[in-house]
Coordinates of C-alpha atoms in Angstrom, one line a residue:
Chain A
X1 CA 0.8 -49.7 -16.9
X2 CA 1.7 -47.4 -14.2
X3 CA 4.9 -45.8 -16.0
X4 CA 3.2 -45.6 -19.1
X5 CA 0.5 -43.4 -18.0
X6 CA 2.6 -41.1 -16.4
X7 CA 5.4 -41.0 -19.0
X8 CA 1.6 -40.3 -21.6
X9 CA 1.0 -37.3 -19.6
X10 CA 4.0 -35.9 -19.6
X11 CA 4.2 -36.2 -23.4
X12 CA 0.6 -34.6 -23.5
X13 CA 1.6 -32.0 -21.2
X14 CA 5.0 -31.1 -23.1
X15 CA 3.1 -31.1 -26.4
X16 CA 0.5 -28.7 -24.7
X17 CA 3.0 -26.1 -23.8
X18 CA 5.4 -26.3 -26.8
X19 CA 2.1 -25.0 -28.8
X20 CA 1.7 -22.0 -26.3
X21 CA 5.5 -21.1 -26.9
X22 CA 5.0 -21.7 -30.2
X23 CA 2.1 -19.2 -30.3
X24 CA 3.9 -17.0 -28.2
X25 CA 7.4 -16.7 -30.5
X26 CA 4.7 -16.4 -33.6
X27 CA 2.8 -13.8 -31.6
X28 CA 5.2 -12.1 -30.1
X29 CA 3.3 -12.0 -26.9
X30 CA 4.6 -11.4 -23.6
X31 CA 5.2 -13.0 -20.4
X32 CA 1.9 -11.3 -19.1
X33 CA 0.0 -13.4 -22.1
X34 CA 1.9 -16.8 -22.3
X35 CA 4.6 -17.4 -19.7
X36 CA 8.2 -18.0 -21.1
X37 CA 10.1 -21.6 -19.7
X38 CA 12.0 -19.5 -17.3
X39 CA 8.9 -17.8 -16.1
X40 CA 7.8 -21.4 -15.7
X41 CA 10.4 -23.1 -13.9
X42 CA 11.2 -20.1 -11.4
X43 CA 7.0 -20.3 -10.8
X44 CA 7.4 -24.1 -10.2
X45 CA 10.0 -23.8 -8.0
X46 CA 7.8 -21.6 -6.0
X47 CA 4.8 -23.3 -5.7
X48 CA 5.4 -26.7 -6.5
X49 CA 5.1 -27.9 -2.8
X50 CA 2.2 -26.1 -1.5
X51 CA 0.3 -26.7 -4.9
X52 CA 1.3 -30.9 -4.4
X53 CA -0.6 -30.5 -1.1
X54 CA -3.4 -28.7 -2.7
X55 CA -3.8 -31.5 -5.1
X56 CA -3.4 -34.3 -2.5
X57 CA -6.2 -32.6 -0.5
X58 CA -8.3 -32.4 -3.6
X59 CA -7.6 -36.1 -4.5
X60 CA -8.5 -37.0 -0.6
X61 CA -12.1 -35.5 -1.4
X62 CA -12.6 -36.9 -4.9
X63 CA -11.1 -40.4 -3.7
X64 CA -14.0 -40.3 -0.9
X65 CA -16.5 -38.6 -3.2
X66 CA -15.7 -41.4 -5.9
X67 CA -16.2 -44.2 -3.4
X68 CA -19.6 -42.8 -2.2
X69 CA -20.5 -42.4 -6.0
X70 CA -19.5 -45.9 -6.2
X71 CA -21.4 -47.3 -3.6
X72 CA -24.5 -45.1 -4.3
X73 CA -24.5 -46.2 -8.0
X74 CA -24.0 -49.7 -7.1
X75 CA -27.0 -49.8 -5.1
X76 CA -29.0 -47.9 -7.2
X77 CA -27.7 -50.2 -10.3
X78 CA -28.8 -53.7 -7.9
X79 CA -32.5 -51.9 -7.3
X80 CA -33.2 -50.7 -10.5
X81 CA -32.0 -53.5 -12.7
X82 CA -35.2 -55.4 -11.8
X83 CA -38.0 -54.5 -14.1
X84 CA -40.0 -53.7 -11.2
X85 CA -42.5 -50.7 -10.8
X86 CA -39.7 -49.9 -8.0
X87 CA -36.9 -50.6 -10.4
X88 CA -37.8 -48.0 -12.7
X89 CA -39.1 -45.4 -10.2
X90 CA -35.7 -45.2 -8.8
X91 CA -33.5 -45.2 -12.2
X92 CA -36.1 -42.6 -13.3
X93 CA -34.9 -40.7 -10.2
X94 CA -31.6 -41.4 -10.6
X95 CA -31.5 -39.5 -13.8
X96 CA -33.9 -37.0 -12.9
X97 CA -31.6 -35.9 -10.3
X98 CA -28.9 -35.2 -13.0
X99 CA -30.5 -33.2 -15.1
X100 CA -30.0 -30.3 -13.1
X101 CA -25.9 -28.8 -13.8
X102 CA -24.0 -29.4 -11.3
X103 CA -22.6 -25.7 -11.4
X104 CA -26.1 -24.3 -11.2
X105 CA -26.7 -26.3 -7.9
X106 CA -23.3 -26.0 -6.3
X107 CA -23.9 -22.0 -4.9
X108 CA -27.5 -23.7 -3.0
X109 CA -25.1 -26.7 -1.7
X110 CA -22.7 -24.0 -0.4
X111 CA -25.0 -21.7 1.0
X112 CA -26.6 -24.8 2.9
X113 CA -23.6 -26.4 3.5
X114 CA -21.0 -23.6 3.9
X115 CA -17.6 -24.0 2.3
X116 CA -15.8 -26.6 3.9
X117 CA -14.7 -30.2 3.3
X118 CA -19.1 -31.7 2.8
X119 CA -19.7 -29.1 0.0
X120 CA -16.7 -30.6 -2.2
X121 CA -16.9 -33.6 -1.3
X122 CA -21.0 -33.4 -2.1
X123 CA -20.5 -31.7 -5.5
X124 CA -17.5 -34.2 -6.7
X125 CA -19.9 -37.2 -5.5
X126 CA -22.6 -35.3 -7.9
X127 CA -20.5 -35.3 -10.8
X128 CA -19.0 -38.8 -10.6
X129 CA -21.8 -40.7 -9.8
X130 CA -24.2 -40.6 -13.3
X131 CA -21.5 -42.0 -15.5
X132 CA -20.8 -44.5 -12.7
X133 CA -24.9 -45.1 -12.9
X134 CA -25.5 -45.9 -16.2
X135 CA -23.1 -48.4 -16.5
X136 CA -23.4 -50.0 -13.6
X137 CA -27.4 -50.1 -14.6
X138 CA -26.1 -51.5 -17.7
X139 CA -24.1 -54.1 -16.7
X140 CA -26.4 -54.9 -13.7
X141 CA -29.7 -55.4 -16.3
X142 CA -27.7 -57.3 -18.7
X143 CA -28.2 -61.1 -18.2
X144 CA -25.4 -64.0 -18.4
X145 CA -27.8 -66.6 -20.0
X146 CA -25.3 -69.4 -19.9
X147 CA -24.3 -69.2 -16.5
X148 CA -27.5 -68.0 -14.7
X149 CA -29.1 -70.4 -16.6
X150 CA -28.2 -73.2 -14.3
X151 CA -28.7 -71.5 -11.2
X152 CA -32.1 -70.7 -12.3
X153 CA -33.3 -74.2 -13.4
X154 CA -31.6 -75.7 -10.2
X155 CA -33.4 -73.5 -8.1
X156 CA -30.1 -71.8 -6.6
X157 CA -30.3 -68.3 -8.2
X158 CA -30.5 -65.5 -5.2
X159 CA -30.1 -61.6 -6.0
X160 CA -26.4 -62.0 -4.4
X161 CA -25.7 -64.3 -6.7
X162 CA -27.0 -62.8 -9.4
X163 CA -24.9 -59.5 -8.8
X164 CA -21.8 -61.6 -7.9
X165 CA -22.5 -62.8 -11.5
X166 CA -22.6 -59.8 -13.4
X167 CA -19.8 -58.1 -12.0
X168 CA -17.7 -60.7 -12.5
X169 CA -18.1 -61.3 -15.9
X170 CA -17.8 -57.8 -16.7
X171 CA -15.0 -56.6 -14.1
X172 CA -12.8 -55.4 -17.1
X173 CA -15.7 -52.9 -18.1
X174 CA -16.5 -51.9 -14.4
X175 CA -12.9 -51.4 -13.6
X176 CA -12.5 -49.4 -16.8
X177 CA -15.6 -47.2 -15.8
X178 CA -14.2 -46.7 -12.2
X179 CA -10.9 -45.4 -13.4
X180 CA -12.6 -43.3 -15.7
X181 CA -14.6 -41.9 -13.2
X182 CA -11.4 -41.1 -11.1
X183 CA -11.3 -38.4 -13.8
X184 CA -14.6 -37.1 -13.0
X185 CA -14.4 -36.9 -9.4
X186 CA -11.4 -34.7 -10.0
X187 CA -13.0 -32.3 -12.1
X188 CA -16.1 -32.0 -9.9
X189 CA -13.5 -31.7 -6.6
X190 CA -11.9 -29.2 -8.5
X191 CA -15.0 -27.2 -10.1
X192 CA -16.5 -27.2 -6.4
X193 CA -13.0 -25.8 -5.0
X194 CA -13.0 -22.9 -7.9
X195 CA -16.4 -22.2 -7.5
X196 CA -16.5 -21.1 -3.7
X197 CA -14.4 -23.3 -1.5
X198 CA -11.5 -22.5 0.4
X199 CA -9.0 -24.9 -0.2
X200 CA -7.9 -27.4 -2.8
X201 CA -5.7 -26.6 -6.2
X202 CA -9.2 -25.5 -7.7
X203 CA -9.4 -22.9 -5.0
X204 CA -5.5 -22.2 -5.8
X205 CA -6.4 -22.1 -9.5
X206 CA -8.8 -19.0 -9.0
X207 CA -6.5 -17.2 -6.9
X208 CA -3.9 -17.4 -9.9
X209 CA -6.5 -16.6 -12.2
X210 CA -7.7 -13.7 -9.7
X211 CA -3.6 -12.6 -10.5
X212 CA -3.7 -13.3 -14.2
X213 CA -0.8 -15.6 -13.4
X214 CA -0.9 -18.3 -16.6
X215 CA 2.6 -19.8 -15.1
X216 CA 0.9 -21.0 -12.1
X217 CA -2.2 -22.4 -13.6
X218 CA -0.1 -24.7 -15.6
X219 CA 2.1 -25.7 -13.1
X220 CA -1.2 -26.5 -11.1
X221 CA -2.5 -28.4 -14.3
X222 CA 1.0 -30.7 -14.2
X223 CA 0.3 -31.4 -10.5
X224 CA -3.5 -32.3 -11.2
X225 CA -2.1 -34.4 -14.6
X226 CA 0.8 -36.5 -12.8
X227 CA -1.5 -37.1 -9.6
X228 CA -4.2 -38.2 -11.9
X229 CA -2.5 -40.7 -13.8
X230 CA -0.4 -42.1 -10.6
X231 CA -4.3 -42.2 -9.1
X232 CA -5.6 -44.2 -12.2
X233 CA -2.9 -46.2 -12.8
X234 CA -3.3 -47.2 -9.2
X235 CA -7.3 -48.0 -9.9
X236 CA -6.3 -50.1 -12.9
X237 CA -3.6 -52.2 -10.9
X238 CA -6.3 -52.8 -8.3
X239 CA -8.9 -53.9 -10.6
X240 CA -6.5 -56.5 -12.2
X241 CA -5.9 -57.5 -8.7
X242 CA -9.4 -58.1 -7.4
X243 CA -9.7 -60.0 -10.7
X244 CA -7.3 -62.1 -10.2
X245 CA -8.2 -62.9 -6.5
X246 CA -11.8 -63.6 -7.7
X247 CA -10.7 -66.0 -10.5
X248 CA -8.6 -67.8 -7.1
Chain B
X1 CA -22.2 -25.1 -80.9
X2 CA -23.9 -22.8 -78.9
X3 CA -22.5 -22.9 -75.0
X4 CA -25.6 -22.7 -72.0
X5 CA -24.4 -20.2 -69.3
X6 CA -26.3 -20.5 -66.9
X7 CA -25.2 -17.4 -64.5
X8 CA -26.3 -15.2 -67.6
X9 CA -29.8 -15.8 -67.0
X10 CA -31.7 -13.2 -66.0
X11 CA -32.7 -14.5 -62.4
X12 CA -28.7 -15.2 -62.1
X13 CA -28.2 -11.8 -62.6
X14 CA -30.9 -10.2 -60.9
X15 CA -29.8 -12.3 -57.6
X16 CA -26.3 -11.1 -58.4
X17 CA -26.8 -7.5 -58.3
X18 CA -29.3 -8.0 -54.9
X19 CA -26.3 -9.6 -53.2
X20 CA -24.1 -6.9 -54.3
X21 CA -26.7 -4.6 -53.0
X22 CA -26.5 -6.5 -50.1
X23 CA -23.1 -6.4 -49.1
X24 CA -22.7 -2.8 -50.9
X25 CA -25.0 -2.0 -47.5
X26 CA -23.0 -4.0 -44.9
X27 CA -19.5 -2.8 -46.1
X28 CA -21.0 1.0 -46.3
X29 CA -21.5 1.0 -42.3
X30 CA -18.1 -0.4 -42.0
X31 CA -16.7 2.1 -44.5
X32 CA -18.7 5.2 -42.8
X33 CA -17.5 3.9 -39.1
X34 CA -14.8 2.0 -38.1
X35 CA -15.2 -1.0 -35.5
X36 CA -13.5 -0.8 -32.4
X37 CA -13.5 -3.9 -29.7
X38 CA -13.4 -2.6 -25.8
X39 CA -13.9 -4.6 -23.3
X40 CA -15.0 -3.6 -19.8
X41 CA -13.8 -5.1 -16.5
X42 CA -16.8 -6.7 -15.7
X43 CA -20.7 -6.6 -16.5
X44 CA -22.4 -4.0 -17.4
X45 CA -23.7 -2.1 -14.2
X46 CA -23.7 1.6 -12.9
X47 CA -19.8 1.4 -13.1
X48 CA -20.1 1.5 -16.7
X49 CA -22.3 4.2 -16.8
X50 CA -20.1 6.5 -19.0
X51 CA -19.3 3.7 -21.2
X52 CA -23.3 3.3 -21.6
X53 CA -24.1 6.6 -22.7
X54 CA -20.9 7.2 -25.3
X55 CA -22.1 4.4 -26.6
X56 CA -26.2 4.4 -26.7
X57 CA -25.9 8.8 -27.4
X58 CA -23.7 8.0 -30.2
X59 CA -21.2 9.6 -29.2
X60 CA -18.8 6.7 -30.7
X61 CA -21.0 7.1 -33.9
X62 CA -20.3 11.0 -34.0
X63 CA -16.5 10.1 -34.5
X64 CA -16.9 7.5 -37.1
X65 CA -16.8 4.6 -34.6
X66 CA -18.5 1.5 -34.0
X67 CA -17.7 0.6 -30.8
X68 CA -18.6 -2.8 -29.6
X69 CA -19.4 -2.8 -25.8
X70 CA -18.1 -6.1 -24.6
X71 CA -19.0 -7.0 -21.0
X72 CA -16.2 -8.6 -18.9
X73 CA -16.2 -10.6 -16.2
X74 CA -13.7 -12.6 -13.8
X75 CA -12.5 -14.8 -16.3
X76 CA -12.1 -11.8 -19.0
X77 CA -9.0 -9.7 -19.1
X78 CA -8.7 -6.8 -21.1
X79 CA -4.7 -6.7 -21.1
X80 CA -4.6 -9.9 -22.9
X81 CA -7.4 -9.1 -24.8
X82 CA -5.5 -6.1 -26.1
X83 CA -2.0 -8.0 -26.7
X84 CA -3.5 -11.0 -28.7
X85 CA -6.0 -8.5 -31.0
X86 CA -9.2 -9.5 -29.9
X87 CA -9.8 -5.8 -28.4
X88 CA -8.7 -2.2 -29.3
X89 CA -9.6 -0.8 -25.8
X90 CA -10.1 -2.4 -22.1
X91 CA -10.6 -1.6 -18.6
X92 CA -8.6 -2.6 -16.2
X93 CA -7.9 -2.4 -12.7
X94 CA -4.4 -0.8 -11.4
X95 CA -3.0 -4.1 -10.0
X96 CA -3.6 -6.1 -13.3
X97 CA -2.0 -2.9 -15.2
X98 CA 1.1 -3.7 -13.0
X99 CA 1.0 -7.1 -12.9
X100 CA 0.7 -7.2 -17.3
X101 CA 3.7 -4.2 -16.9
X102 CA 6.1 -6.8 -14.8
X103 CA 5.7 -9.5 -17.1
X104 CA 6.7 -7.1 -20.0
X105 CA 3.2 -6.3 -21.4
X106 CA 3.1 -3.4 -23.6
X107 CA 0.0 -1.4 -22.0
X108 CA -0.5 1.9 -22.1
X109 CA -2.8 4.0 -19.3
X110 CA -5.1 6.4 -21.5
X111 CA -7.5 7.8 -18.6
X112 CA -8.3 6.4 -15.0
X113 CA -11.8 6.2 -14.4
X114 CA -12.0 6.0 -10.5
X115 CA -10.2 8.8 -9.2
X116 CA -11.7 7.2 -6.0
X117 CA -11.4 3.6 -5.3
X118 CA -15.3 2.1 -5.0
X119 CA -13.6 -0.7 -3.2
X120 CA -14.6 -0.5 0.8
X121 CA -15.6 -2.9 3.6
X122 CA -19.6 -3.4 4.7
X123 CA -20.5 -3.8 8.7
X124 CA -22.6 -4.0 11.0
X125 CA -22.3 -1.3 13.2
X126 CA -24.0 -3.1 16.7
X127 CA -21.6 -5.4 16.3
X128 CA -18.4 -4.0 15.2
X129 CA -16.7 -0.6 15.8
X130 CA -14.1 0.9 13.8
X131 CA -13.3 4.6 14.6
X132 CA -9.4 3.5 13.5
X133 CA -7.2 1.1 12.5
X134 CA -6.4 -0.3 15.9
X135 CA -9.7 -1.5 15.7
X136 CA -9.3 -4.1 12.8
X137 CA -7.9 -5.9 15.5
X138 CA -9.4 -9.4 16.6
X139 CA -11.9 -8.9 13.9
X140 CA -12.9 -11.3 10.9
X141 CA -12.3 -9.7 7.6
X142 CA -13.2 -10.8 4.3
X143 CA -10.9 -10.3 1.4
X144 CA -10.5 -11.7 -1.8
X145 CA -7.0 -13.7 -1.7
X146 CA -5.1 -12.8 -4.9
X147 CA -6.9 -9.6 -5.7
X148 CA -6.6 -6.1 -4.6
X149 CA -8.9 -6.5 -2.0
X150 CA -6.2 -8.8 -0.2
X151 CA -3.5 -6.2 -1.1
X152 CA -5.2 -2.9 0.2
X153 CA -6.2 -4.7 3.5
X154 CA -2.8 -6.2 4.3
X155 CA -1.3 -2.6 3.8
X156 CA -4.1 -1.3 6.2
X157 CA -3.2 -3.9 8.7
X158 CA 0.5 -3.1 8.5
X159 CA -0.1 0.6 8.5
X160 CA -1.5 -0.3 12.0
X161 CA 1.0 -2.9 13.1
X162 CA -1.7 -5.8 13.2
X163 CA 0.2 -9.0 12.4
X164 CA -1.3 -12.0 11.0
X165 CA -2.0 -13.6 14.5
X166 CA -4.3 -10.4 15.3
X167 CA -6.9 -11.0 12.9
X168 CA -8.4 -13.7 10.5
X169 CA -9.0 -13.2 6.9
X170 CA -11.7 -15.1 6.2
X171 CA -11.9 -15.7 1.9
X172 CA -14.9 -14.2 0.2
X173 CA -17.0 -16.3 -2.5
X174 CA -20.0 -15.9 -4.2
X175 CA -22.4 -15.2 -1.7
X176 CA -22.7 -13.0 1.5
X177 CA -23.8 -15.8 3.9
X178 CA -20.7 -15.5 6.2
X179 CA -21.3 -11.7 6.5
X180 CA -24.7 -11.7 7.1
X181 CA -24.6 -14.7 9.7
X182 CA -21.8 -12.9 11.7
X183 CA -19.3 -15.3 10.6
X184 CA -17.4 -11.9 9.2
X185 CA -17.0 -9.0 10.5
X186 CA -16.3 -6.9 7.7
X187 CA -17.3 -7.8 3.9
X188 CA -15.7 -6.5 0.9
X189 CA -18.0 -4.5 -1.4
X190 CA -18.3 -2.0 -4.5
X191 CA -19.6 1.0 -2.5
X192 CA -21.2 2.4 -5.8
X193 CA -22.8 -1.1 -6.8
X194 CA -23.2 -3.7 -4.0
X195 CA -22.8 -1.2 -1.3
X196 CA -26.0 0.4 -2.5
X197 CA -28.2 -2.6 -3.2
X198 CA -27.0 -4.3 -0.1
X199 CA -26.9 -1.1 2.4
X200 CA -30.9 -0.6 1.2
X201 CA -31.6 -3.9 2.0
X202 CA -30.3 -4.2 5.4
X203 CA -31.2 -0.6 6.3
X204 CA -35.0 -1.6 5.1
X205 CA -34.4 -4.5 7.7
X206 CA -33.6 -2.6 10.4
X207 CA -30.1 -2.8 10.4
X208 CA -27.3 -0.3 11.1
X209 CA -24.6 -0.6 8.7
X210 CA -21.1 1.3 8.1
X211 CA -18.7 1.3 5.4
X212 CA -14.9 0.9 6.1
X213 CA -13.1 2.9 4.0
X214 CA -9.6 2.9 3.3
X215 CA -8.5 6.1 1.3
X216 CA -9.8 7.8 4.9
X217 CA -6.5 5.8 6.1
X218 CA -4.2 7.2 3.6
X219 CA -4.3 4.1 1.4
X220 CA -4.8 4.7 -2.3
X221 CA -5.0 2.2 -4.5
X222 CA -6.2 3.2 -8.2
X223 CA -9.0 1.5 -9.4
X224 CA -10.6 1.1 -13.3
X225 CA -9.0 2.8 -16.3
X226 CA -8.9 2.8 -20.0
X227 CA -6.2 1.0 -21.2
X228 CA -4.7 0.2 -24.6
X229 CA -1.7 -1.3 -26.7
X230 CA 1.5 0.6 -26.6
X231 CA 1.1 -0.3 -30.7
X232 CA -2.6 1.1 -31.8
X233 CA -0.8 4.4 -29.6
X234 CA 1.8 4.4 -32.0
X235 CA 0.4 3.5 -35.3
X236 CA -2.9 4.9 -34.6
X237 CA -3.1 8.2 -32.5
X238 CA -5.8 9.5 -34.0
X239 CA -8.0 6.4 -33.7
X240 CA -7.1 6.9 -29.9
X241 CA -8.0 10.3 -29.9
X242 CA -11.3 9.7 -30.9
X243 CA -12.1 7.3 -28.8
X244 CA -10.9 8.9 -25.8
X245 CA -12.6 12.1 -26.6
X246 CA -15.9 10.2 -26.9
X247 CA -15.7 7.9 -24.0
X248 CA -15.0 10.9 -21.7
X249 CA -17.5 13.0 -23.0
X250 CA -20.0 10.0 -22.4
X251 CA -18.8 9.7 -18.8
X252 CA -18.7 13.7 -18.4
X253 CA -22.6 13.6 -19.6
X254 CA -23.4 10.5 -17.7
X255 CA -22.4 12.3 -14.4
X256 CA -24.8 15.6 -15.3
X257 CA -27.3 15.3 -12.7
X258 CA -29.6 17.1 -15.4
X259 CA -28.9 13.9 -17.2
X260 CA -29.9 11.4 -14.8
X261 CA -32.4 10.0 -15.8
X262 CA -31.5 9.0 -19.0
X263 CA -28.4 7.7 -17.9
X264 CA -30.3 5.6 -15.2
X265 CA -32.8 4.3 -18.5
X266 CA -29.8 3.4 -20.6
X267 CA -28.0 1.1 -17.9
X268 CA -31.2 -0.3 -17.3
X269 CA -31.1 -1.9 -21.1
X270 CA -28.5 -3.8 -20.0
X271 CA -28.8 -4.3 -16.2
X272 CA -32.4 -5.1 -16.7
X273 CA -32.6 -7.3 -13.4
X274 CA -31.5 -4.1 -10.8
X275 CA -34.5 -1.6 -10.4
X276 CA -34.5 1.8 -11.2
X277 CA -34.7 3.4 -7.8
X278 CA -31.4 1.2 -7.1
X279 CA -29.6 2.1 -10.4
X280 CA -30.6 5.8 -9.3
X281 CA -28.8 5.6 -5.9
X282 CA -25.8 3.7 -7.5
X283 CA -25.5 6.6 -10.2
X284 CA -25.4 8.9 -7.1
X285 CA -22.9 7.0 -5.4
X286 CA -20.8 6.7 -8.6
X287 CA -20.6 10.4 -9.2
X288 CA -18.3 11.7 -6.8
X289 CA -16.0 8.6 -7.3
X290 CA -15.5 10.1 -10.5
X291 CA -15.7 13.2 -10.5
X292 CA -15.1 14.7 -7.4
X293 CA -16.7 17.9 -6.5
X294 CA -13.7 20.2 -7.0
X295 CA -11.7 17.4 -7.8
X296 CA -9.5 16.5 -11.2
X297 CA -11.4 16.3 -14.6
X298 CA -13.1 13.2 -15.7
X299 CA -10.1 10.5 -16.8
X300 CA -7.3 12.5 -14.8
X301 CA -4.4 10.2 -14.2
X302 CA -3.4 10.3 -10.5
X303 CA 0.2 9.8 -10.8
X304 CA 1.0 9.7 -6.8
X305 CA -1.4 7.1 -6.6
X306 CA -0.5 4.7 -9.2
X307 CA 2.8 4.8 -7.8
X308 CA 1.4 4.0 -4.2
X309 CA -0.2 1.3 -5.8
X310 CA 2.7 0.0 -7.3
X311 CA 5.0 0.5 -3.7
X312 CA 2.0 -1.6 -2.3
X313 CA 2.5 -4.7 -4.9
X314 CA 5.8 -5.0 -4.5
X315 CA 5.7 -4.6 -0.8
X316 CA 3.3 -7.5 -0.7
X317 CA 5.3 -9.8 -3.3
X318 CA 2.6 -9.0 -6.1
X319 CA 5.3 -8.0 -8.5
X320 CA 9.3 -9.0 -8.0
X321 CA 10.9 -5.8 -9.6
X322 CA 9.9 -2.2 -10.1
X323 CA 7.6 -1.4 -13.3
X324 CA 8.0 2.4 -13.2
X325 CA 4.3 2.7 -13.9
X326 CA 4.4 6.8 -14.4
X327 CA 6.0 5.9 -17.4
X328 CA 3.1 3.9 -18.5
X329 CA 0.6 6.7 -17.8
X330 CA -0.3 8.8 -20.5
X331 CA -0.9 12.5 -19.4

């Protein structure tokens, strides 16, 4: 599964680069507009290690942001699953917070928290939180009548058990959502770094953009893609492992 | 058998005539004026006053050109647009031009808009004192990594023999909080736009501010210039002549003190967030940068400054081979 993700990414990336090179040839464009293969290779050798460290830095923030989002989404999802006034209030509040585009809020975050780790973390968490919340609320609000009926009839149903039943029955869905949210967490962190941070691959992309260096941007995209593929593969594998352990 | 031709009905014929008239009117405009796309380097503000003046005063139109003045921004690159055919002319900084030449881009410089680079560093006089380059030692200096201010500052530091360990270069971002809060001692600004605006605000708040000017310490790094593609210049030299003649006339007109009020009003049509008084002060600050007293005419290309710019970029690894930029300057 992990290997498949990596070679699929390589194929997509390779196709993208081939399209660019075809455009370069057809329109007779210089290396300034679209870099040639030799420039790409030269740039790769020059910046690969530095960009790898940058991507790891970004991934570290994205992972923590994602864990925070999962925790928050589970919390809100569990509280909001109940058809009570408080449950409805939590859901409305959670949705409303998301009504503002993060890019518009980001400058305020940077002014208040500076351009360090916390700002990047907060933005990453905010970007990947909402899709997670929607899925968690959907899953947690959906009863599993066949199983829950028994516990209700025997008077043994507690909220913890209800959450466990619904989570277990929808574990594949939850795994898919969590794997998908990894992309959002990474994108959120990169956006934060691009806007104003002083570290990470988003920051390096911003510098490459200032230098009009598309080759560096393409190398950065490669590094991001390959790292994300591995991370998503690991998450998928972890999901399967959790299911196996839970199933006994 | 009688055939029915609905498109021959009087209503349909009338509609066709109306359509033809509308199209004819539209085509009439493009027949009379040649459409030209002009990509600026940044948003429309006082640094583009000559461009705005040329358009709004009909100087382009008088030469048969319908110029689409397109605002720039950090994600816009006029040189790329020239090569891709999305623009006929553009404004680019010298480092952009030299970067592009190093990568084989067929770009030609037609005119140098700023004779002095507007990039300077602002500082609080009560916190920092800078009389000589050596005074930069130990300071925290804001630079935009990857942009020309980084190269300029590194050149200045090298001239003063100040190593990387002797100063702290602070990554500049969107807001000025690090400067206002004292985390950075010097912050890069464009003296004719942000310099005026922030300077006025700080002075009104009772602060005493100063500006650190690289040119005063012998570093001449060329700023914005008008560029086009080699192909357009070769294939349509007459179009290039008409465009440049209108553009430079626009700059001369905008900088003429007699036209100051009008120039401010024209820029304000595009830059409505800046007060007229600020724009007025920005125009006053822009004038000596574009047309220095007893200096060369508007648009003059300072070959020596271009060569120094190339040498600086080479020294700091921004380009890996000489590009002989002087050969790409249209004198």
